[in-house]
Short mmCIF file of C-alpha atoms and ligand atoms in Angstrom, two decimals:
data_model
loop_
_atom_site.label_atom_id
_atom_site.label_comp_id
_atom_site.label_asym_id
_atom_site.label_seq_id
_atom_site.Cartn_x
_atom_site.Cartn_y
_atom_site.Cartn_z
CA UNK A 23 29.05 -6.96 25.05
CA UNK A 24 25.69 -6.45 23.26
CA UNK A 25 24.95 -2.95 21.99
CA UNK A 26 21.60 -1.31 22.71
CA UNK A 27 19.86 2.04 22.63
CA UNK A 28 19.43 2.97 26.28
CA UNK A 29 16.92 5.61 27.40
CA UNK A 30 17.35 7.34 30.73
CA UNK A 31 15.19 10.01 32.27
CA UNK A 32 16.90 13.24 33.10
CA UNK A 33 14.36 15.70 34.59
CA UNK A 34 11.74 16.28 31.87
CA UNK A 35 14.12 15.09 29.16
CA UNK A 36 15.15 11.72 27.78
CA UNK A 37 18.83 10.90 27.42
CA UNK A 38 19.13 8.44 24.55
CA UNK A 39 22.42 6.82 23.55
CA UNK A 40 23.84 3.66 21.98
CA UNK A 41 25.70 1.80 24.73
CA UNK A 42 27.46 -1.50 25.27
CA UNK A 43 25.86 -3.54 28.04
CA UNK A 44 27.06 -6.59 29.94
CA UNK A 45 24.93 -9.70 29.47
CA UNK A 46 24.13 -9.45 33.21
CA UNK A 47 22.56 -5.98 32.71
CA UNK A 48 19.64 -7.52 30.78
CA UNK A 49 16.62 -8.70 32.81
CA UNK A 50 16.23 -12.46 33.10
CA UNK A 51 13.90 -13.95 30.51
CA UNK A 52 12.31 -17.25 29.54
CA UNK A 53 13.74 -16.87 26.05
CA UNK A 54 16.75 -14.80 24.97
CA UNK A 55 17.07 -13.75 21.35
CA UNK A 56 20.00 -12.63 19.28
CA UNK A 57 18.25 -9.76 17.50
CA UNK A 58 19.26 -9.37 13.85
CA UNK A 59 16.91 -6.58 12.79
CA UNK A 60 14.51 -4.26 14.54
CA UNK A 61 12.62 -1.28 13.13
CA UNK A 62 11.65 2.28 13.97
CA UNK A 63 7.92 2.65 14.55
CA UNK A 64 5.98 5.75 15.57
CA UNK A 65 5.89 4.45 19.17
CA UNK A 66 9.68 3.91 19.20
CA UNK A 67 10.21 7.47 18.02
CA UNK A 68 7.90 8.71 20.80
CA UNK A 69 9.85 6.65 23.35
CA UNK A 70 13.22 8.00 22.15
CA UNK A 71 12.18 11.65 21.83
CA UNK A 72 9.59 12.14 24.57
CA UNK A 73 9.70 9.00 26.73
CA UNK A 74 6.21 9.24 28.13
CA UNK A 75 3.58 7.95 27.59
CA UNK A 76 5.30 5.00 25.90
CA UNK A 77 8.10 4.27 28.39
CA UNK A 78 6.67 2.86 31.63
CA UNK A 79 9.95 2.16 33.44
CA UNK A 80 13.46 3.57 33.40
CA UNK A 81 16.06 2.90 32.19
CA UNK A 82 14.51 1.41 29.04
CA UNK A 83 15.78 -0.24 25.91
CA UNK A 84 13.19 0.80 23.28
CA UNK A 85 12.12 -1.20 20.25
CA UNK A 86 8.60 -2.66 20.01
CA UNK A 87 9.63 -5.23 17.41
CA UNK A 88 12.53 -7.41 16.40
CA UNK A 89 13.42 -10.55 14.50
CA UNK A 90 16.28 -12.93 15.11
CA UNK A 91 17.45 -16.26 16.46
CA UNK A 92 16.73 -17.90 19.81
CA UNK A 93 19.95 -18.07 21.80
CA UNK A 94 18.65 -19.74 24.96
CA UNK A 95 15.28 -20.92 26.22
CA UNK A 96 13.85 -22.55 29.32
CA UNK A 97 10.60 -23.33 27.49
CA UNK A 98 10.14 -26.76 25.90
CA UNK A 99 8.46 -25.43 22.72
CA UNK A 100 11.16 -22.90 21.87
CA UNK A 101 14.65 -24.11 20.99
CA UNK A 102 18.01 -22.41 20.45
CA UNK A 103 18.36 -21.75 16.74
CA UNK A 104 14.63 -21.07 16.13
CA UNK A 105 13.98 -18.04 13.94
CA UNK A 106 11.29 -15.83 15.45
CA UNK A 107 9.52 -12.48 15.39
CA UNK A 108 8.86 -10.59 18.62
CA UNK A 109 6.45 -7.64 18.66
CA UNK A 110 4.03 -6.02 21.08
CA UNK A 111 3.20 -7.36 24.55
CA UNK A 112 4.68 -4.20 26.12
CA UNK A 113 8.15 -4.89 24.72
CA UNK A 114 9.98 -1.54 24.42
CA UNK A 115 7.38 0.01 26.77
CA UNK A 116 7.25 -1.96 30.03
CA UNK A 117 10.01 -4.44 29.20
CA UNK A 118 13.34 -3.95 27.48
CA UNK A 119 12.88 -4.04 23.74
CA UNK A 120 14.56 -4.88 20.47
CA UNK A 121 16.62 -1.83 19.50
CA UNK A 122 19.47 -3.93 20.84
CA UNK A 123 21.55 -6.94 19.86
CA UNK A 124 19.88 -9.01 22.59
CA UNK A 125 16.26 -9.17 23.78
CA UNK A 126 14.30 -11.24 26.29
CA UNK A 127 10.77 -12.57 25.85
CA UNK A 128 8.18 -15.03 27.09
CA UNK A 129 7.93 -18.03 24.77
CA UNK A 130 4.20 -17.40 24.14
CA UNK A 131 4.93 -13.98 22.67
CA UNK A 132 7.03 -15.30 19.82
CA UNK A 133 5.79 -15.90 16.29
CA UNK A 134 7.82 -18.38 14.23
CA UNK A 135 9.33 -16.55 11.28
CA UNK A 136 7.28 -17.60 8.23
CA UNK A 137 9.31 -19.52 5.67
CA UNK A 138 9.07 -16.85 2.98
CA UNK A 139 10.54 -14.13 5.22
CA UNK A 140 14.00 -13.48 6.64
CA UNK A 141 14.64 -11.25 9.67
CA UNK A 142 15.27 -8.21 7.51
CA UNK A 143 12.10 -8.48 5.42
CA UNK A 144 10.06 -9.20 8.57
CA UNK A 145 11.31 -5.92 10.03
CA UNK A 146 10.83 -4.06 6.75
CA UNK A 147 7.18 -4.83 7.50
CA UNK A 148 7.52 -4.62 11.30
CA UNK A 149 4.73 -3.66 13.65
CA UNK A 150 3.41 -1.06 11.20
CA UNK A 151 3.08 -3.64 8.43
CA UNK A 152 1.57 -6.22 10.73
CA UNK A 153 -0.93 -3.58 11.93
CA UNK A 154 -1.77 -2.72 8.32
CA UNK A 155 -2.53 -6.42 7.80
CA UNK A 156 -4.69 -6.49 10.97
CA UNK A 157 -6.65 -3.58 9.46
CA UNK A 158 -7.09 -5.39 6.13
CA UNK A 159 -8.21 -8.56 7.94
CA UNK A 160 -10.67 -6.47 9.96
CA UNK A 161 -12.20 -5.02 6.79
CA UNK A 162 -12.48 -8.52 5.30
CA UNK A 163 -14.11 -9.90 8.47
CA UNK A 164 -16.72 -7.18 8.12
CA UNK A 165 -17.45 -8.28 4.57
CA UNK A 166 -15.64 -5.61 2.53
CA UNK A 167 -14.76 -6.89 -0.96
CA UNK A 168 -12.53 -5.52 -3.73
CA UNK A 169 -15.48 -4.66 -6.00
CA UNK A 170 -17.26 -2.60 -3.33
CA UNK A 171 -15.72 0.77 -4.22
CA UNK A 172 -12.91 3.08 -3.15
CA UNK A 173 -10.94 2.36 0.04
CA UNK A 174 -9.35 5.39 1.72
CA UNK A 175 -5.93 5.02 3.38
CA UNK A 176 -4.90 7.96 5.59
CA UNK A 177 -1.32 8.73 6.72
CA UNK A 178 -0.53 7.19 3.34
CA UNK A 179 3.21 7.87 3.07
CA UNK A 180 3.88 6.60 6.63
CA UNK A 181 4.63 3.02 7.66
CA UNK A 182 1.11 1.69 8.27
CA UNK A 183 -0.25 3.64 5.29
CA UNK A 184 2.40 2.49 2.80
CA UNK A 185 2.00 -1.20 3.67
CA UNK A 186 -1.82 -0.92 3.74
CA UNK A 187 -1.85 0.56 0.23
CA UNK A 188 0.36 -2.20 -1.17
CA UNK A 189 -1.67 -4.97 0.52
CA UNK A 190 -5.06 -3.58 -0.51
CA UNK A 191 -3.98 -2.87 -4.10
CA UNK A 192 -2.44 -6.36 -4.29
CA UNK A 193 -5.83 -7.82 -3.39
CA UNK A 194 -7.57 -5.82 -6.10
CA UNK A 195 -9.06 -2.98 -4.06
CA UNK A 196 -9.27 0.53 -5.51
CA UNK A 197 -7.17 2.57 -3.09
CA UNK A 198 -7.25 6.33 -2.52
CA UNK A 199 -4.26 7.65 -0.56
CA UNK A 200 -4.55 10.70 1.70
CA UNK A 201 -1.23 12.44 2.27
CA UNK A 202 0.22 15.77 3.31
CA UNK A 203 3.18 15.14 1.00
CA UNK A 204 2.08 15.68 -2.60
CA UNK A 205 5.69 15.10 -3.69
CA UNK A 206 5.18 11.45 -2.69
CA UNK A 207 2.34 10.98 -5.21
CA UNK A 208 4.53 8.95 -7.65
CA UNK A 209 5.65 6.70 -4.75
CA UNK A 210 2.07 6.16 -3.57
CA UNK A 211 0.97 5.34 -7.11
CA UNK A 212 3.77 2.79 -7.43
CA UNK A 213 2.54 1.17 -4.24
CA UNK A 214 -0.85 0.82 -5.93
CA UNK A 215 -2.92 3.93 -5.09
CA UNK A 216 -5.25 4.89 -7.95
CA UNK A 217 -5.89 8.38 -6.64
CA UNK A 218 -4.24 10.78 -4.19
CA UNK A 219 -6.04 13.36 -2.04
CA UNK A 220 -4.56 16.16 0.07
CA UNK A 221 -4.87 15.35 3.77
CA UNK A 222 -6.01 18.97 4.34
CA UNK A 223 -9.39 17.93 2.91
CA UNK A 224 -9.83 15.68 5.98
CA UNK A 225 -7.88 17.36 8.76
CA UNK A 226 -10.23 20.23 9.76
CA UNK A 227 -13.56 20.00 11.57
CA UNK A 228 -16.20 18.86 9.06
CA UNK A 229 -19.95 18.19 8.95
CA UNK A 230 -21.63 15.25 10.75
CA UNK A 231 -22.30 13.67 7.34
CA UNK A 232 -20.52 14.34 4.06
CA UNK A 233 -21.08 13.01 0.55
CA UNK A 234 -20.80 9.20 0.62
CA UNK A 235 -17.56 8.07 -1.00
CA UNK A 236 -15.58 5.34 0.79
CA UNK A 237 -16.55 1.68 0.85
CA UNK A 238 -13.96 1.27 3.61
CA UNK A 239 -11.16 3.15 5.35
CA UNK A 240 -7.80 2.30 6.96
CA UNK A 241 -6.99 5.20 9.29
CA UNK A 242 -3.72 5.70 11.16
CA UNK A 243 -4.33 9.39 11.87
CA UNK A 244 -7.32 9.74 14.27
CA UNK A 245 -8.84 13.11 15.32
CA UNK A 246 -10.69 15.17 12.64
CA UNK A 247 -9.29 12.94 9.90
CA UNK A 248 -10.99 9.86 11.32
CA UNK A 249 -14.17 11.83 12.03
CA UNK A 250 -14.34 13.09 8.43
CA UNK A 251 -13.47 9.66 7.03
CA UNK A 252 -16.44 8.18 8.95
CA UNK A 253 -18.69 11.05 7.78
CA UNK A 254 -17.92 10.26 4.13
CA UNK A 255 -18.08 6.46 4.39
CA UNK A 256 -20.83 4.93 2.30
CA UNK A 257 -23.91 3.21 3.67
CA UNK A 258 -22.84 0.00 5.48
CA UNK A 259 -19.11 0.74 5.06
CA UNK A 260 -16.33 -0.15 7.50
CA UNK A 261 -13.60 2.04 9.02
CA UNK A 262 -10.58 0.35 10.61
CA UNK A 263 -8.97 2.75 13.12
CA UNK A 264 -5.45 2.04 14.37
CA UNK A 265 -3.58 5.30 14.92
CA UNK A 266 -3.35 8.83 16.26
CA UNK A 267 -0.77 10.67 14.14
CA UNK A 268 -3.05 13.75 14.11
CA UNK A 269 -4.47 13.24 17.61
CA UNK A 270 -6.12 10.91 20.07
CA UNK A 271 -9.41 12.82 20.07
CA UNK A 272 -12.40 11.89 17.93
CA UNK A 273 -14.56 14.98 17.45
CA UNK A 274 -17.63 13.64 15.64
CA UNK A 275 -21.32 12.76 15.99
CA UNK A 276 -23.01 9.36 15.89
CA UNK A 277 -24.67 10.27 12.56
CA UNK A 278 -22.54 7.93 10.36
CA UNK A 279 -23.32 5.00 12.66
CA UNK A 280 -27.07 5.50 13.16
CA UNK A 281 -27.98 6.92 9.75
CA UNK A 282 -25.59 4.98 7.47
CA UNK A 283 -24.85 1.87 9.50
CA UNK A 284 -21.12 2.57 9.31
CA UNK A 285 -18.92 0.27 11.43
CA UNK A 286 -15.96 1.75 13.30
CA UNK A 287 -13.61 -1.17 13.95
CA UNK A 288 -10.70 -0.70 16.36
CA UNK A 289 -7.36 -2.37 15.67
CA UNK A 290 -4.80 -3.13 18.40
CA UNK A 291 -1.51 -4.81 17.63
CA UNK A 292 0.02 -5.01 21.12
CA UNK A 293 -2.26 -7.52 22.84
CA UNK A 294 -3.61 -9.28 19.74
CA UNK A 295 -3.89 -12.99 20.56
CA UNK A 296 -1.23 -15.42 19.24
CA UNK A 297 -3.54 -16.99 16.62
CA UNK A 298 -4.38 -13.58 15.12
CA UNK A 299 -0.68 -12.61 15.01
CA UNK A 300 0.29 -15.85 13.36
CA UNK A 301 -2.36 -15.42 10.71
CA UNK A 302 -1.39 -11.78 10.07
CA UNK A 303 2.34 -12.60 9.74
CA UNK A 304 1.63 -15.57 7.49
CA UNK A 305 -0.63 -13.47 5.26
CA UNK A 306 2.09 -10.83 5.10
CA UNK A 307 4.60 -13.50 4.09
CA UNK A 308 2.25 -14.83 1.40
CA UNK A 309 1.10 -11.50 -0.02
CA UNK A 310 3.96 -9.03 0.30
CA UNK A 311 5.37 -7.92 -3.03
CA UNK A 312 9.17 -7.98 -2.57
CA UNK A 313 9.81 -5.12 -5.02
CA UNK A 314 7.32 -2.90 -3.23
CA UNK A 315 8.81 -3.87 0.14
CA UNK A 316 12.20 -2.69 -1.12
CA UNK A 317 10.60 0.51 -2.38
CA UNK A 318 8.85 1.32 0.88
CA UNK A 319 11.72 0.54 3.27
CA UNK A 320 15.23 1.81 4.01
CA UNK A 321 17.88 0.72 6.50
CA UNK A 322 19.74 2.47 9.30
CA UNK A 323 21.86 1.34 12.27
CA UNK A 324 21.16 1.96 15.98
CA UNK A 325 22.75 5.44 15.85
CA UNK A 326 20.79 6.23 12.69
CA UNK A 327 17.56 5.25 14.44
CA UNK A 328 18.29 7.78 17.20
CA UNK A 329 18.87 10.50 14.63
CA UNK A 330 15.75 9.66 12.62
CA UNK A 331 13.29 9.53 15.56
CA UNK A 332 12.44 13.29 15.67
CA UNK A 333 11.92 13.32 11.90
CA UNK A 334 9.55 10.37 12.08
CA UNK A 335 7.43 12.19 14.67
CA UNK A 336 7.39 15.23 12.39
CA UNK A 337 5.88 13.04 9.64
CA UNK A 338 8.98 13.44 7.43
CA UNK A 339 10.00 9.79 7.08
CA UNK A 340 8.65 7.84 4.14
CA UNK A 341 7.49 4.24 4.55
CA UNK A 342 9.35 1.92 6.89
CA UNK A 343 12.70 2.16 8.65
CA UNK A 344 14.56 -1.12 9.16
CA UNK A 345 17.15 -1.03 11.96
CA UNK A 346 20.18 -3.25 11.49
CA UNK A 347 21.24 -3.63 15.13
CA UNK A 348 24.63 -4.98 14.07
CA UNK A 349 25.54 -2.04 11.82
P1 NDP B 5 4.45 7.09 10.54
O1 NDP B 5 5.00 8.27 11.25
O2 NDP B 5 5.31 6.27 9.67
O3 NDP B 5 3.20 7.55 9.65
C1 NDP B 5 2.24 8.44 10.11
C2 NDP B 5 1.75 9.28 8.93
O4 NDP B 5 0.62 10.05 9.36
C3 NDP B 5 2.76 10.29 8.45
O5 NDP B 5 3.69 9.74 7.57
C4 NDP B 5 1.85 11.30 7.78
O6 NDP B 5 1.49 10.79 6.50
C5 NDP B 5 0.61 11.28 8.65
N1 NDP B 5 0.60 12.37 9.63
C6 NDP B 5 1.60 12.71 10.50
N2 NDP B 5 1.23 13.76 11.24
C7 NDP B 5 -0.01 14.09 10.84
C8 NDP B 5 -0.93 15.14 11.22
N3 NDP B 5 -0.63 16.02 12.18
N4 NDP B 5 -2.12 15.18 10.61
C9 NDP B 5 -2.45 14.28 9.65
N5 NDP B 5 -1.62 13.30 9.24
C10 NDP B 5 -0.42 13.21 9.83
O7 NDP B 5 3.79 6.20 11.68
P2 NDP B 5 3.25 4.69 11.54
O8 NDP B 5 2.66 4.49 10.20
O9 NDP B 5 4.27 3.75 12.05
O10 NDP B 5 2.07 4.74 12.62
C11 NDP B 5 0.91 5.51 12.32
C12 NDP B 5 0.00 5.56 13.53
O11 NDP B 5 -0.48 4.25 13.82
C13 NDP B 5 0.68 6.07 14.81
O12 NDP B 5 -0.22 6.89 15.52
C14 NDP B 5 0.96 4.79 15.58
O13 NDP B 5 1.02 5.01 16.95
C15 NDP B 5 -0.25 3.96 15.18
N6 NDP B 5 -0.03 2.53 15.34
C16 NDP B 5 -0.93 1.82 16.08
C17 NDP B 5 -0.82 0.49 16.25
C18 NDP B 5 -1.88 -0.23 16.99
O14 NDP B 5 -1.61 -1.28 17.58
N7 NDP B 5 -3.11 0.25 17.00
C19 NDP B 5 0.35 -0.24 15.74
C20 NDP B 5 1.21 0.56 14.87
C21 NDP B 5 1.02 1.91 14.70
P3 NDP B 5 1.43 11.72 5.18
O15 NDP B 5 2.72 12.48 5.16
O16 NDP B 5 1.25 10.77 4.07
O17 NDP B 5 0.25 12.64 5.38
#
């Protein structure tokens, strides 16, 4: 009987519990995986605590990412025993997800686990790490180079932020970390940040243009923070926007775009095409520093994930949370 976190709607509330399910309870799928590890992302915490807008059907097994072994497959290209990563494509939102010992998927959604990774290290990175890599690739595609100047990373002590800092610093960029948790300064420096700024300097309404400072930005926060980051990006700089931890709004003017030629580049992980995913996961496998991955991640079980979800939404969880679905 596979165990899973099951979310059920009860009035305005979400009932979330770890339950044992019969194999027949799971929807039919082209490929069935034995999940080894999943992780707790911002979206998973939203699903567990608030349900909407993440959960699109009830009951739901959350978990937007997982890694494990193919158990059965009706697709010729995917064989039992293959080691794979599953993330995005509405998994854990529209379709039952990976905070479970078993998960279904379409064959096309799966990324072969790169040789240098195991299921646990893939989920230490998880969707947040893969999104951080998509942001780094976006900056590179727009011509940003390590010698260009300081790169700002917002939401620095969170999942996307922590991985982005380690990847950028590993490539030789000068990284400035914006955080609300000054106590995490030593951690952020160990990941590779050269300077730390208080997120309060970015989180209130600012001017249309500020002093030029950033050559590039990786932003997982949105709202005033993203607006101010754009306003202080240098002439011709690039801002990769992937998140909304502060808010979904973007209260700003077009001044940075039309007067400084700043590029605002959106990053989506859910529907990214297979070739982009494969490249991002391979680059993560090639470039991730194992010691830093251990530093920025910690492990819980399914019950632990339930307990941690409200704290993650409150911005209290550092780095990445690996979920051992068999613990
Ligand atoms: P985390 O909760 O791990 O990190 C978010 C960080 O943002 C926090 O640690 C905190 O960092 C900062 N933060 C939290 N609340 C606020 C606030 N009110 N104002 C300013 N800063 C705040 O989440 P993830 O890193 O997993 O995800 C970050 C964002 O990226 C989320 O919005 C998520 O939905 C989005 N995302 C988008 C993806 C995509 O496909 N576009 C994929 C993955 C994530 P600190 O304490 O250092 O200030």
